[in-house]
Coordinates of C-alpha atoms in Angstrom, one line a residue:
X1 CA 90.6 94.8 -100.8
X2 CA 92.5 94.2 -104.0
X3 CA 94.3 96.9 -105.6
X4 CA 93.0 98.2 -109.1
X5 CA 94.8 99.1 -111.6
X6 CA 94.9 102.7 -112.6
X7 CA 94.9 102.1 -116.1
X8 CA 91.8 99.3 -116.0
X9 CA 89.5 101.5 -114.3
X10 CA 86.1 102.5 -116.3
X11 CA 86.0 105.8 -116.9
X12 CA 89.4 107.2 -115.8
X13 CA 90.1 108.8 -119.3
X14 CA 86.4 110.2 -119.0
X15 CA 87.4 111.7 -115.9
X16 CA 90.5 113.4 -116.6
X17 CA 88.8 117.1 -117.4
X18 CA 87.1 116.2 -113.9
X19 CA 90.4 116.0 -112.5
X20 CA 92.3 118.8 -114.4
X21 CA 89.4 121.4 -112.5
X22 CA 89.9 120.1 -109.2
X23 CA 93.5 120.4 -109.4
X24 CA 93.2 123.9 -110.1
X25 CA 90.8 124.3 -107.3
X26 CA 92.6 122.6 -104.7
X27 CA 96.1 123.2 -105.8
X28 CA 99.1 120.1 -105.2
X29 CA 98.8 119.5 -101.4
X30 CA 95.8 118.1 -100.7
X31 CA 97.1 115.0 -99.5
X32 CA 100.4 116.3 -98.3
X33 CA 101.3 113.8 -95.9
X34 CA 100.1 110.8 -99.0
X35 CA 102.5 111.8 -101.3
X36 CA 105.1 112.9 -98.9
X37 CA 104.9 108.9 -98.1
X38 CA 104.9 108.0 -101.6
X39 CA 107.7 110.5 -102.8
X40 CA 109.9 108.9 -100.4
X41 CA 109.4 105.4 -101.4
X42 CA 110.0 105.7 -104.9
X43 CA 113.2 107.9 -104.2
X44 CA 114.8 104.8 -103.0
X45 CA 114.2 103.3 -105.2
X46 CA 116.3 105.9 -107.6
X47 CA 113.1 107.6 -109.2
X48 CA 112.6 110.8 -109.3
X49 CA 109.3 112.0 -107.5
X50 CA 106.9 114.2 -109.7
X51 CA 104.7 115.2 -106.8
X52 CA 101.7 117.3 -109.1
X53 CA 101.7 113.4 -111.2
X54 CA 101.1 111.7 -107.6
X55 CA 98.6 114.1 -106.4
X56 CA 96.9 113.7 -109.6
X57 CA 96.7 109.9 -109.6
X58 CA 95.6 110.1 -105.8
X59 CA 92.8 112.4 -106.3
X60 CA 91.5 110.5 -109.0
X61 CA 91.2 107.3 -106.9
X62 CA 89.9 108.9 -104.0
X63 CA 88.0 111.8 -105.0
X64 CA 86.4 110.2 -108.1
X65 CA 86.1 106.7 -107.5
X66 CA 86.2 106.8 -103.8
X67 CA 89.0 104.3 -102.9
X68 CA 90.0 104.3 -99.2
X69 CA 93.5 106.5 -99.1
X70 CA 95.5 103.1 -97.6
X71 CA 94.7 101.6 -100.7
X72 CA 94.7 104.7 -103.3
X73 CA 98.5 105.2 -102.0
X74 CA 99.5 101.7 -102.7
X75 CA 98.0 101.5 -106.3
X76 CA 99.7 104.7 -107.1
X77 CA 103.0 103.3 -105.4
X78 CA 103.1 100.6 -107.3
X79 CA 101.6 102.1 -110.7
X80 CA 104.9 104.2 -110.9
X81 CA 107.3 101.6 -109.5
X82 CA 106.1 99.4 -112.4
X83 CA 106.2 102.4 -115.1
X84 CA 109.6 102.5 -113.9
X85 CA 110.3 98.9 -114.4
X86 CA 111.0 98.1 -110.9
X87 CA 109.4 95.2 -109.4
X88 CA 107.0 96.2 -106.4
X89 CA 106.6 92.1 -105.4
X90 CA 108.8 89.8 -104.6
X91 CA 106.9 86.8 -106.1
X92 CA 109.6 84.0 -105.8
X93 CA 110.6 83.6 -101.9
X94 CA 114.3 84.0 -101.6
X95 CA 116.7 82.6 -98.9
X96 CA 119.2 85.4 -99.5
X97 CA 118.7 87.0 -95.7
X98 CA 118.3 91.2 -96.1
X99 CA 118.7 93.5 -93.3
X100 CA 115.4 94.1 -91.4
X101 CA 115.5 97.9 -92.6
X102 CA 115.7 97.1 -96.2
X103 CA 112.6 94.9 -96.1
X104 CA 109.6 96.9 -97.9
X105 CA 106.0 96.8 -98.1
X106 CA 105.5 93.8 -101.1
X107 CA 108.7 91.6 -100.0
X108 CA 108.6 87.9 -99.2
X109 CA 111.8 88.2 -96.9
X110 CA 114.4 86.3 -95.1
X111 CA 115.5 87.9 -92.1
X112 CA 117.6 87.0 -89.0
X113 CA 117.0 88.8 -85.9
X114 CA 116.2 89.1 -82.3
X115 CA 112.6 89.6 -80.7
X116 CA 112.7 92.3 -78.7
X117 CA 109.3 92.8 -77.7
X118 CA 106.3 90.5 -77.6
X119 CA 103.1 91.7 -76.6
X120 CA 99.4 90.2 -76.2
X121 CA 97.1 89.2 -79.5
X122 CA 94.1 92.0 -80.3
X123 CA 92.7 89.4 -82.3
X124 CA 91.2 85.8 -82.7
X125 CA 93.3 85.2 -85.8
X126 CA 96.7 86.3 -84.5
X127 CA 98.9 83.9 -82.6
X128 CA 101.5 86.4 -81.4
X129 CA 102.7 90.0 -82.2
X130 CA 105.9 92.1 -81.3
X131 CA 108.6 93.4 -82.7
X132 CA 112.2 92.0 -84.0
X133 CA 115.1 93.8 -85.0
X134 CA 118.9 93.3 -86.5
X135 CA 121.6 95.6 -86.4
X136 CA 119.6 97.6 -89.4
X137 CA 116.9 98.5 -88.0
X138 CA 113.2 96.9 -86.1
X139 CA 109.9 95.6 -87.6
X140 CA 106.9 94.5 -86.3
X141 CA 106.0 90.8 -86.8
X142 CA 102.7 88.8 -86.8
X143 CA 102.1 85.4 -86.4
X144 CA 99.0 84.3 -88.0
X145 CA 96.9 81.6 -85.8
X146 CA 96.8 80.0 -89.0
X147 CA 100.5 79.4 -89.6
X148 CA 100.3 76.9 -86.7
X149 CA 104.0 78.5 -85.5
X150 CA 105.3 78.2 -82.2
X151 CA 105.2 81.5 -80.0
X152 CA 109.0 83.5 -80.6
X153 CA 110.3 83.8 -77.4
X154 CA 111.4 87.1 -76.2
X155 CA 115.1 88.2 -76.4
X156 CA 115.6 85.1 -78.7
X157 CA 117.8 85.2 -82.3
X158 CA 115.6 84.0 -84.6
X159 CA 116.0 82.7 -88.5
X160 CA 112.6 83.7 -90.5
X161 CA 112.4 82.6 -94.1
X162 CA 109.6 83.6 -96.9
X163 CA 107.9 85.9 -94.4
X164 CA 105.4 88.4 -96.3
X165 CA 105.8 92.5 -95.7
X166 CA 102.7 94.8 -95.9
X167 CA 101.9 98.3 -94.7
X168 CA 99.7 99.8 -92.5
X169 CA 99.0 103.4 -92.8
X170 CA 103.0 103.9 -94.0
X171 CA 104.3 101.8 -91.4
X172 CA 105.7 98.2 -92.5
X173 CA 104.5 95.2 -91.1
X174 CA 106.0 91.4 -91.5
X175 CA 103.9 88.4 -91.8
X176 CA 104.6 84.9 -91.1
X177 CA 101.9 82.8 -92.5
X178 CA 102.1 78.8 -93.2
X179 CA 104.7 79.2 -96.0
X180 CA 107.0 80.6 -92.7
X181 CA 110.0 78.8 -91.8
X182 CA 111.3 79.9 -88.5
X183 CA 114.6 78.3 -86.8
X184 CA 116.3 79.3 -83.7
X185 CA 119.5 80.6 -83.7
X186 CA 122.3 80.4 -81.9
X187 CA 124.3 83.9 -82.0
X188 CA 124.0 86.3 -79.0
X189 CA 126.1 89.3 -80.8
X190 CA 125.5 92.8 -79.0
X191 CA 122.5 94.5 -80.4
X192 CA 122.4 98.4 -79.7
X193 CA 120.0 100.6 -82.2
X194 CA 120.4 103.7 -83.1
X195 CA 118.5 106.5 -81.5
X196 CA 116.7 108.9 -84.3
X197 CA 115.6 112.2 -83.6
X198 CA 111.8 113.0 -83.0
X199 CA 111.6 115.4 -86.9
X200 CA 113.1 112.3 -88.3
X201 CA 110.6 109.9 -87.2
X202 CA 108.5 108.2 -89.7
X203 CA 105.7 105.3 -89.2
X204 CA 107.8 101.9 -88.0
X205 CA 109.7 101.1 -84.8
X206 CA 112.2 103.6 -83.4
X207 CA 114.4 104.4 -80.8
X208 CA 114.7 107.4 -78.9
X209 CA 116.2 109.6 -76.5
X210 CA 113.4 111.9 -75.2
X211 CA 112.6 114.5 -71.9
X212 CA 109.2 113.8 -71.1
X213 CA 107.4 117.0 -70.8
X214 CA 104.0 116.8 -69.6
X215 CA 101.6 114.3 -68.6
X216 CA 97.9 114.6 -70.0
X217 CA 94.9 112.7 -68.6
X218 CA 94.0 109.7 -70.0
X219 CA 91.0 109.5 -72.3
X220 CA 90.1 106.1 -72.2
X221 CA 89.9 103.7 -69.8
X222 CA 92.5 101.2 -71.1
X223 CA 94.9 103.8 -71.5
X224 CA 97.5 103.7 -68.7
X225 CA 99.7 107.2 -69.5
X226 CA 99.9 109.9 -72.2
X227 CA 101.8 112.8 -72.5
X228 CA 104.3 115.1 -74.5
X229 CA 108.0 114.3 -75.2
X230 CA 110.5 116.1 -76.7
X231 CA 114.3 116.5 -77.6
X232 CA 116.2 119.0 -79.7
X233 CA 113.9 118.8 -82.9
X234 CA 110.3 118.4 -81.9
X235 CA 107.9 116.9 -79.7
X236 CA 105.5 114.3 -80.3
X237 CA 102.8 112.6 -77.7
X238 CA 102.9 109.0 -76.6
X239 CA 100.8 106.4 -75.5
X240 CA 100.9 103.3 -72.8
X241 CA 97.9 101.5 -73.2
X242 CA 97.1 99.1 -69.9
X243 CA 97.2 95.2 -69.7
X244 CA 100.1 95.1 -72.2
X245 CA 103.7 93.4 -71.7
X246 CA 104.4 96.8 -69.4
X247 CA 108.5 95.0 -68.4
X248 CA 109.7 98.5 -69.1
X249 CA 108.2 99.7 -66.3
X250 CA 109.6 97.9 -64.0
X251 CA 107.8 95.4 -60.8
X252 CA 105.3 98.2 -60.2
X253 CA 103.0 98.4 -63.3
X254 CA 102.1 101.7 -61.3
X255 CA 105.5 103.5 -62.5
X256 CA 104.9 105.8 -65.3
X257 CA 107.7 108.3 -67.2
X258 CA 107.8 110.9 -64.8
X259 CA 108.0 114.8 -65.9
X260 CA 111.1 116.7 -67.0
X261 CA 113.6 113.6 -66.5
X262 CA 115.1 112.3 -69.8
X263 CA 114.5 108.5 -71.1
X264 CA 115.9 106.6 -73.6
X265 CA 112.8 104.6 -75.3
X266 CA 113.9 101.4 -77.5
X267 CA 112.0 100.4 -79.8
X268 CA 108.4 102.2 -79.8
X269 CA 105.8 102.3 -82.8
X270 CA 105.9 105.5 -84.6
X271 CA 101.6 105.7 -85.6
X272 CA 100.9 108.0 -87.9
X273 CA 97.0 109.6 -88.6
X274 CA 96.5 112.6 -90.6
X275 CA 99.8 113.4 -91.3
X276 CA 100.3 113.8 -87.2
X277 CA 102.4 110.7 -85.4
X278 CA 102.1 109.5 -82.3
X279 CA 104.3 107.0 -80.3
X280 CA 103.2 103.7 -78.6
X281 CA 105.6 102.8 -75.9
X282 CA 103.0 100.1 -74.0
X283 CA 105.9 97.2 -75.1
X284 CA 108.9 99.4 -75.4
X285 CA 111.9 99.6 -72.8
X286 CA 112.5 102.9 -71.1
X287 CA 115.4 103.1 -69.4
X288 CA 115.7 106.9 -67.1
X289 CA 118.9 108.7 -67.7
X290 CA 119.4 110.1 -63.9
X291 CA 120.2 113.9 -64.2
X292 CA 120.5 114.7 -68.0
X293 CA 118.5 117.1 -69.5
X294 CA 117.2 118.1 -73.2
X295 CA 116.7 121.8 -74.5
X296 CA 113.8 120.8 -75.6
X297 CA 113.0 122.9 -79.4
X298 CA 109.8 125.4 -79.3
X299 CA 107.3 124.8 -81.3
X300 CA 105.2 127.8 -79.9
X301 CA 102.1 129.4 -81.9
X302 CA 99.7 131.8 -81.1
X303 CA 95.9 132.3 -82.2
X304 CA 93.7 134.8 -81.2
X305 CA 90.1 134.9 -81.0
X306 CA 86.8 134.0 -79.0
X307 CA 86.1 131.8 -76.1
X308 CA 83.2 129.8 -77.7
X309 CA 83.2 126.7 -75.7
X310 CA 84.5 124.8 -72.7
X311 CA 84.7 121.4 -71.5
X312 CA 83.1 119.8 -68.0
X313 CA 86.2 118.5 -67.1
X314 CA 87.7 122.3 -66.7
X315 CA 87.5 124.5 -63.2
X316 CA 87.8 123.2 -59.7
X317 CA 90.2 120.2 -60.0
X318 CA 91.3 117.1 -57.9
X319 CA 94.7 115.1 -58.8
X320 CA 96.1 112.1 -57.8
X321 CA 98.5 112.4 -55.0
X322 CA 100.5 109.3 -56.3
X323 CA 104.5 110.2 -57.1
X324 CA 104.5 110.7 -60.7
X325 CA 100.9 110.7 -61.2
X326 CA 98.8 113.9 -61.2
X327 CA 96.0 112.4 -62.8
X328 CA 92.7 114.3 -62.9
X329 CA 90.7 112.5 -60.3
X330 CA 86.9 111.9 -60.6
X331 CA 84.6 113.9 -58.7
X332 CA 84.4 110.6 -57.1
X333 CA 88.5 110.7 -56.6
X334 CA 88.9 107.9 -58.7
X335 CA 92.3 107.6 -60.4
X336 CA 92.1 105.6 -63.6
X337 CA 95.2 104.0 -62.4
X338 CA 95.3 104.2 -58.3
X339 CA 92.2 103.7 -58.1
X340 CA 90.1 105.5 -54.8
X341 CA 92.6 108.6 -53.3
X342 CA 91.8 110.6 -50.1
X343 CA 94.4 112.9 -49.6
X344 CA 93.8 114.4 -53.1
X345 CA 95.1 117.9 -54.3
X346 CA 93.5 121.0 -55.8
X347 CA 94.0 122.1 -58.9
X348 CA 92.6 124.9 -61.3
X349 CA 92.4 124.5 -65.4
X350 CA 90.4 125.5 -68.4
X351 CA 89.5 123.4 -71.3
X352 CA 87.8 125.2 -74.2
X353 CA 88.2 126.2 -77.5
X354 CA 88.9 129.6 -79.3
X355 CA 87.1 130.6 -82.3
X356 CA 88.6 132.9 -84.6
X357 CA 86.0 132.9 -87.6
X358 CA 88.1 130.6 -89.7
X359 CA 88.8 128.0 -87.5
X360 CA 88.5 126.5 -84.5
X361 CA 91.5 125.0 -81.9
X362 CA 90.7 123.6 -78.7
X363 CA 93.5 125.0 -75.8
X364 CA 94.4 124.2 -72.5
X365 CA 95.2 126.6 -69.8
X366 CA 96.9 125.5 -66.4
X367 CA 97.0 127.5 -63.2
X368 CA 99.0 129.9 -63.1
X369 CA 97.4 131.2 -66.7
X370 CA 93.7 130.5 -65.4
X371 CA 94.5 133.1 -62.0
X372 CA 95.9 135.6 -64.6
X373 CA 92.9 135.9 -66.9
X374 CA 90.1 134.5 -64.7
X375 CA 91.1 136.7 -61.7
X376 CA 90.1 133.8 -60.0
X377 CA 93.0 131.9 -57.1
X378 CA 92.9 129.0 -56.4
X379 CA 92.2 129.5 -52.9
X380 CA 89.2 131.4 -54.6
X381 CA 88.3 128.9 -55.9
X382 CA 88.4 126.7 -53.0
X383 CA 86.3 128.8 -51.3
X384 CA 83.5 129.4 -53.8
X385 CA 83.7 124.9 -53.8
X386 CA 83.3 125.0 -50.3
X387 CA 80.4 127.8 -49.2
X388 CA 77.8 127.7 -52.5
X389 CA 74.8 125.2 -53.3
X390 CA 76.3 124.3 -56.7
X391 CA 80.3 123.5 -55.5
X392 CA 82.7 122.5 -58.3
X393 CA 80.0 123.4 -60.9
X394 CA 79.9 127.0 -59.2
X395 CA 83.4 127.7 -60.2
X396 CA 82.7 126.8 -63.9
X397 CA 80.0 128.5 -64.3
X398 CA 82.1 131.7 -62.9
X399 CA 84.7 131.0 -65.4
X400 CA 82.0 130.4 -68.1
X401 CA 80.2 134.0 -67.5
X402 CA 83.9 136.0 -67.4
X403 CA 85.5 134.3 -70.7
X404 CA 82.5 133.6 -73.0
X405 CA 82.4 135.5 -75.7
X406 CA 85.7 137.4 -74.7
X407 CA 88.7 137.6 -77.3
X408 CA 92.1 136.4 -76.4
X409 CA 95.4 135.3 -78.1
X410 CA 96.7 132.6 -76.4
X411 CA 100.2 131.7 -76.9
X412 CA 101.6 127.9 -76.4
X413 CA 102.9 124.1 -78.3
X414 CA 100.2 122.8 -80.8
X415 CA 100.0 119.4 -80.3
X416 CA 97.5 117.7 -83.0
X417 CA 95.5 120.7 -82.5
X418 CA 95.2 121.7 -79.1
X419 CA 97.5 124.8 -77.9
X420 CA 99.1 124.0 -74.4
X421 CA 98.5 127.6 -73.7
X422 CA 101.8 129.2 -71.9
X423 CA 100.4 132.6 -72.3
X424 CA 97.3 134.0 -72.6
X425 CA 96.2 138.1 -72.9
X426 CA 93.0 140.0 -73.9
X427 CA 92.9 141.5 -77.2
X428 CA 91.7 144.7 -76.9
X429 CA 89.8 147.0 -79.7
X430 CA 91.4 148.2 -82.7
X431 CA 89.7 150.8 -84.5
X432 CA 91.5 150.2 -87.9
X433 CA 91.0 146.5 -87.5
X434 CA 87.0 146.8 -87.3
X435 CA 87.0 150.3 -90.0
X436 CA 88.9 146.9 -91.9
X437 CA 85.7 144.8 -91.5
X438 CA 83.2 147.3 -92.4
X439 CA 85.1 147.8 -95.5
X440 CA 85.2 144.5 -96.7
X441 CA 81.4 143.9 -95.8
X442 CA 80.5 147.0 -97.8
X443 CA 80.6 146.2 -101.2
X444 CA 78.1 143.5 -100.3
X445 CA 75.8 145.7 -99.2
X446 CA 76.1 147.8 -102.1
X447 CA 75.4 145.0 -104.2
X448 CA 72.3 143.6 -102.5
X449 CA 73.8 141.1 -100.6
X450 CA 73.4 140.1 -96.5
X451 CA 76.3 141.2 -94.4

């Protein structure tokens, strides 16, 4: 889709009074994580971000004339790069080679570097993907099936002239098209990036050095692990999707990042989707640091109110036996990964989701939390499994008919949403709290309203 130009678009003057009232109604951070994105590109570009202007020009693009946000961002981008008089396209390929980390969304490039990571094509239309990377910094790469290049061999120094850079969702992205000249090279200088810190990650490539801190269950079928890592600053979750270049994970494509031991991760894709990123470390290398440790920083919060729902997948558990598995097994003990398991173990959970009349945030409660406000063991559990008509089902339902409707704060990490409950108590009745309620509901009633 072509980008329009702000100042060609019918109607936009029309509009402004439109715009003015929304902005008072909805205030400057609508699209935080937007102009966060675009603040940051034009402050490299020694411009001074006016943040109320951005949200201004992104609001009317989206909200009035209902361009996609991708493409809203970049007019606005490039609207103020040009207002500025910087150039936001470099039409005219150049030879001059650029370090990888200085190539921007808009550049026709010349880079030298080494591939570090090639992976398989999603698409008809693509030749090869990966990633390449100089002393600078890393980039992922396309090769259009178009181009008619030869594949770039892994762990090779390459020469890439009048390759073109574009975004995705923040992230840049090179591609090499017909236009591509592409040369081998011949140095094999030491290549070492720098490790970032998880609250300084931003969409790209990176390199980490992480403690991975909890394994979830996969929840699609291509997916071979996801979990929570986290160092000093933060935590963010990460993907391995299956049938990818897995060499990081050794011979055994069965080896996964185990829990609590620290890794350093080269070269993963920092994704980014509603302001909340994710890593994808399916064509990454992880190499284990044997006996370190991370204090890993707390991002604990707490919400209190209702049980209002619960998943299937909650109760009466089975995991995979597997060394560094722990997988939720199938009530058919199927692993995603291992495939049929015999000697499976019990475990007891709750998924659901607390209500607290505002808003709703879906938690997760192991074990030890579950006993504690359940009053339900496992062994309990076990038993009620073994000796009713319904099994498994019989121990939801038990856990259904003593949390619905009950209030709780539940304490834990928010991940994207979901509370990885640590702690969880009953909140109990507060007198002033509900004589609080009544108050507010009053002057409804008094003015004929329904309360």
């Amino acid at each position: 889709m072509s980008q329009p130009e702000l100042s060609t678009i019918p109607g936009a003057g029309r509009d402004l009074r439109k715009l003015l009232i929304k902005q008072e109604m909805f205030g400057v951070d609508e699209y935080p994580e937007i102009i966060k994105r675009i603040s940051q590109k034009i402050e490299e570009k020694g411009i001074t971000a006016e943040e109320d202007r951005i949200a201004s020009k992104l609001r009317l693009l989206i909200e009035d004339f209902h361009i996609p946000p991708e493409e809203a961002e970049k007019t606005v981008t490039n609207e103020i790069l040009r207002e500025n008089n910087v150039s936001t396209v470099s039409r005219e390929p150049s030879s001059e080679t650029i370090g990888i980390a200085d190539a921007n969304p808009g550049d026709w490039v010349t880079i030298e570097g080494k591939v570090v990571s090639v992976s398989a094509h999603p698409h008809e239309a693509i030749a090869q993907k990966g990633i390449i990377a100089d002393e600078s910094g890393a980039i992922s790469f396309i090769i259009w099936e178009k181009a008619g290049a030869e594949p770039l061999e892994e762990l090779r120094w390459y020469r890439i002239e009048s390759a073109v850079v574009d975004e995705y969702r923040g992230a840049p992205s090179m591609k090499i098209h017909s236009g591509t000249t592409i040369t081998k090279s011949e140095q094999e200088k030491p290549l070492m990036p720098t490790p970032v810190k998880i609250a300084d990650l931003k969409p790209g490539v990176a390199t980490i050095r992480v403690k991975m801190i909890q394994n979830w269950d996969p929840r699609h079928e291509n997916m071979l692990q996801s979990g929570l890592l986290g160092d000093e600053t933060g935590t963010v979750k990460f993907i391995t999707w299956k049938e990818r270049n897995n060499d990081f994970l050794g011979e055994s494509r069965d080896k996964l990042l185990e829990e609590n031991k620290v890794y350093s991760i080269y070269y993963a894709v920092v994704d980014e989707y509603n302001g909340n990123y994710s890593l994808n470390i399916s064509d990454s290398m992880a190499l284990e640091e044997e006996g370190a440790d991370i204090e890993i920083a707390s991002n604990e919060t707490g919400v209190t109110g209702v049980f209002v729902n619960f998943s299937p997948n909650m109760g009466l558990i089975k995991r995979c036996p597997v060394e560094g598995c722990n997988r939720a097994l199938s009530r058919q003990n199927y692993c995603p990964v291992h495939e049929l398991q015999n000697n499976s173990k019990y475990d007891l959970r709750i998924i659901g989701t607390i209500d607290n009349g505002k808003e709703a945030h879906n938690v997760i409660i192991q074990r030890e939390v579950t006993e504690n406000i359940t009053g339900m063991t496992l062994e309990k559990a076990i038993e009620m499994a073994e000796n009713n008509p319904l099994g498994l089902d019989d121990v939801i339902l038990e856990i259904k008919k003593v949390l619905t409707g009950r209030y709780y704060t539940c304490t834990g990490s928010d991940i994207n949403g979901t509370i990885l409950v640590e702690s969880c108590t009953p909140k109990r009745f507060d007198s002033m709290e509900h004589a609080e309620l009544l108050n507010r509901a009053a002057p409804e009633e008094e003015a004929g309203g329904e309360f």
